[in-house]
C-alpha atoms as one frame of an Amber mdcrd trajectory, in Angstrom:
protein
 -57.294  19.018 -46.892 -53.909  20.072 -45.711 -53.062  23.710 -45.596 -49.516
  25.017 -46.066 -49.262  25.395 -42.320 -50.045  21.777 -41.606 -48.873  20.061
 -44.778 -46.010  18.065 -43.319 -44.648  17.662 -39.824 -41.501  19.651 -39.406
 -38.184  17.923 -38.919 -37.102  17.609 -35.295 -35.154  20.618 -34.132 -31.681
  19.849 -32.908 -31.210  20.821 -29.284 -27.483  21.115 -29.685 -26.324  24.692
 -29.442 -24.562  26.254 -32.387 -20.796  26.465 -32.157 -19.592  29.745 -30.713
 -18.740  32.385 -33.252 -15.044  32.829 -33.818 -13.529  36.035 -32.553 -11.169
  36.031 -35.538 -12.127  38.315 -38.423 -13.346  36.599 -41.596 -11.011  37.833
 -44.310 -10.549  36.691 -47.891  -7.355  34.889 -48.865  -5.914  37.835 -50.849
  -6.480  40.161 -47.884  -4.874  37.679 -45.486  -1.867  37.350 -47.769  -1.572
  41.123 -48.135  -1.628  41.543 -44.349   0.944  38.769 -43.978   3.211  40.535
 -46.467   2.782  43.802 -44.544   3.560  41.981 -41.301   6.745  40.381 -42.595
   7.965  43.557 -44.297   7.403  45.584 -41.133   9.169  42.939 -39.071  12.170
  43.002 -41.392  12.462  46.775 -40.865  12.784  46.264 -37.105  15.109  43.267
 -37.417  17.350  45.063 -39.888  17.699  48.018 -37.524  18.740  45.605 -34.773
  21.271  43.764 -36.957  22.768  46.915 -38.487  23.197  48.616 -35.119  24.637
  45.454 -33.586  27.217  44.659 -36.259  27.663  48.011 -38.025  27.035  46.845
 -41.577  27.827  50.241 -43.047  24.303  51.369 -43.848  22.839  53.477 -41.038
  25.621  52.373 -38.686  29.343  52.389 -39.434  31.368  49.412 -38.240  33.272
  51.445 -35.644  29.978  52.662 -34.165  28.384  49.226 -33.853  27.041  47.976
 -30.548  29.641  45.202 -30.539  32.389  47.810 -30.870  31.110  49.812 -27.919
  28.794  52.163 -29.769  25.500  53.326 -28.308  22.604  52.162 -30.531  20.219
  54.849 -29.270  22.811  57.430 -28.271  23.175  59.153 -31.610  19.448  59.528
 -32.073  18.760  60.754 -28.548  21.674  63.166 -28.452  20.347  64.716 -31.648
  16.885  65.466 -30.252  16.430  69.192 -30.720  12.727  69.925 -30.397   9.754
  69.239 -28.195   8.882  69.567 -24.521  10.963  66.502 -23.577  14.142  67.490
 -25.414  16.271  67.696 -22.268  14.881  64.390 -20.963  15.738  62.532 -24.153
  19.190  64.095 -24.360  19.924  63.039 -20.782  19.100  59.436 -21.728  21.633
  59.315 -24.567  24.417  56.812 -23.981  22.837  55.165 -20.938  23.305  51.397
 -20.973  19.764  50.544 -19.891  18.333  52.699 -22.672  20.474  50.943 -25.285
  19.451  47.508 -24.006  15.760  48.447 -23.896  15.927  49.906 -27.391  17.704
  46.909 -28.883  15.500  44.390 -27.061  12.475  46.205 -28.426  13.789  46.152
 -31.985  14.672  42.457 -31.792  11.493  41.382 -29.998   9.111  43.352 -32.203
  10.872  42.304 -35.390  11.039  38.617 -34.485   7.404  38.503 -33.334   6.204
  40.146 -36.548   8.194  37.874 -38.858   7.106  34.766 -36.939   3.512  36.005
 -36.609   3.231  35.392 -32.861   2.204  37.530 -29.885   0.930  40.266 -32.185
  -1.274  41.822 -29.503   1.653  42.215 -27.134   3.766  43.399 -30.037   1.212
  46.068 -30.922   1.289  47.391 -27.358   5.074  47.293 -26.961   5.739  48.559
 -30.475   3.092  51.227 -30.132   4.716  52.556 -26.977   8.117  52.554 -28.667
   6.771  54.379 -31.724   4.983  56.922 -29.542   8.220  57.559 -27.646  10.182
  58.016 -30.866   7.470  60.329 -32.203   7.776  62.474 -29.090  11.548  62.589
 -29.530  11.120  63.606 -33.175   8.305  66.042 -32.278   6.874  66.679 -35.768
   4.607  69.562 -34.582   7.670  71.798 -34.087   8.192  74.386 -36.808  11.579
  75.354 -35.401  14.323  73.487 -33.582  15.694  74.651 -30.259  18.452  76.601
 -32.034  15.889  78.547 -34.053  16.430  76.849 -37.400  13.479  75.506 -39.363
  12.590  71.936 -38.452  11.547  71.077 -42.023   8.908  68.768 -40.582   6.896
  67.397 -43.533   3.777  66.814 -41.428   2.915  68.113 -37.945   1.087  64.957
 -36.862   1.701  61.864 -38.976   5.220  60.589 -39.588   6.663  57.097 -40.095
   6.305  56.276 -36.399   2.543  56.843 -36.535   2.283  54.703 -39.670   4.179
  51.864 -37.983   1.965  52.167 -34.911  -1.216  51.936 -36.996   0.202  48.988
 -38.945   0.984  47.107 -35.721  -2.553  47.629 -34.428  -4.144  46.536 -37.713
  -1.982  43.396 -37.879  -2.924  42.450 -34.325  -6.655  43.076 -34.809  -6.696
  41.027 -38.019  -4.720  38.094 -36.564  -2.242  38.500 -39.404   0.104  35.887
 -37.950  -2.089  32.980 -39.073  -1.100  33.363 -42.733   2.551  32.680 -43.571
   3.280  32.618 -39.859   3.035  30.653 -36.636   0.035  32.537 -35.272  -2.301
  29.540 -35.410   0.060  27.257 -33.521   0.865  30.025 -31.067  -2.849  30.581
 -30.317  -3.309  26.867 -29.557  -0.638  26.795 -26.861  -2.342  26.136 -23.497
  -1.037  29.317 -21.884  -2.028  31.476 -24.837  -5.436  29.778 -25.102  -6.102
  30.651 -21.458  -4.899  34.222 -21.887  -6.016  35.600 -25.289  -4.122  38.843
 -24.710  -0.936  36.856 -25.388  -1.950  36.177 -28.991
């Protein structure tokens, strides 16, 4: 009489190894779409800043102050720094050509990468450094400006630059470029496949 342990011979076990687990997070479709929307919206913010400062569309930048008309894209912001331990450093950088080019290249590169959904890991690093630099120039912890007036800082730690930084990191960690973007194709490029940090 057969017992449950010997009732039937077991099926042969496949010796093929299981496919390696994907390093990509498993997210539901609504979450992926929400992250894609966040990615594109954040990218548009950076791209708009680049376009407005380049052409002077009359929003944050007047036409006569545009980059094409000889204006300094970062000069106004840096010359207005009035708090923090690096105030004099930032003020000394205002109007320097290399600073303007670095600032504008960052805005264009970060914005384009986010909208396209490619190189999000690099974008998170580069954008994070830019946001950290701008946070230090803003210096939210200061209660008073260098002239003694109240800074009116709404929060001593978290401002829009910190929110952008966190958003960039989340988008990179969640591979948000694969939905409504070119992230999947980008990841399959031979160079990117060999060097995952380029994703």
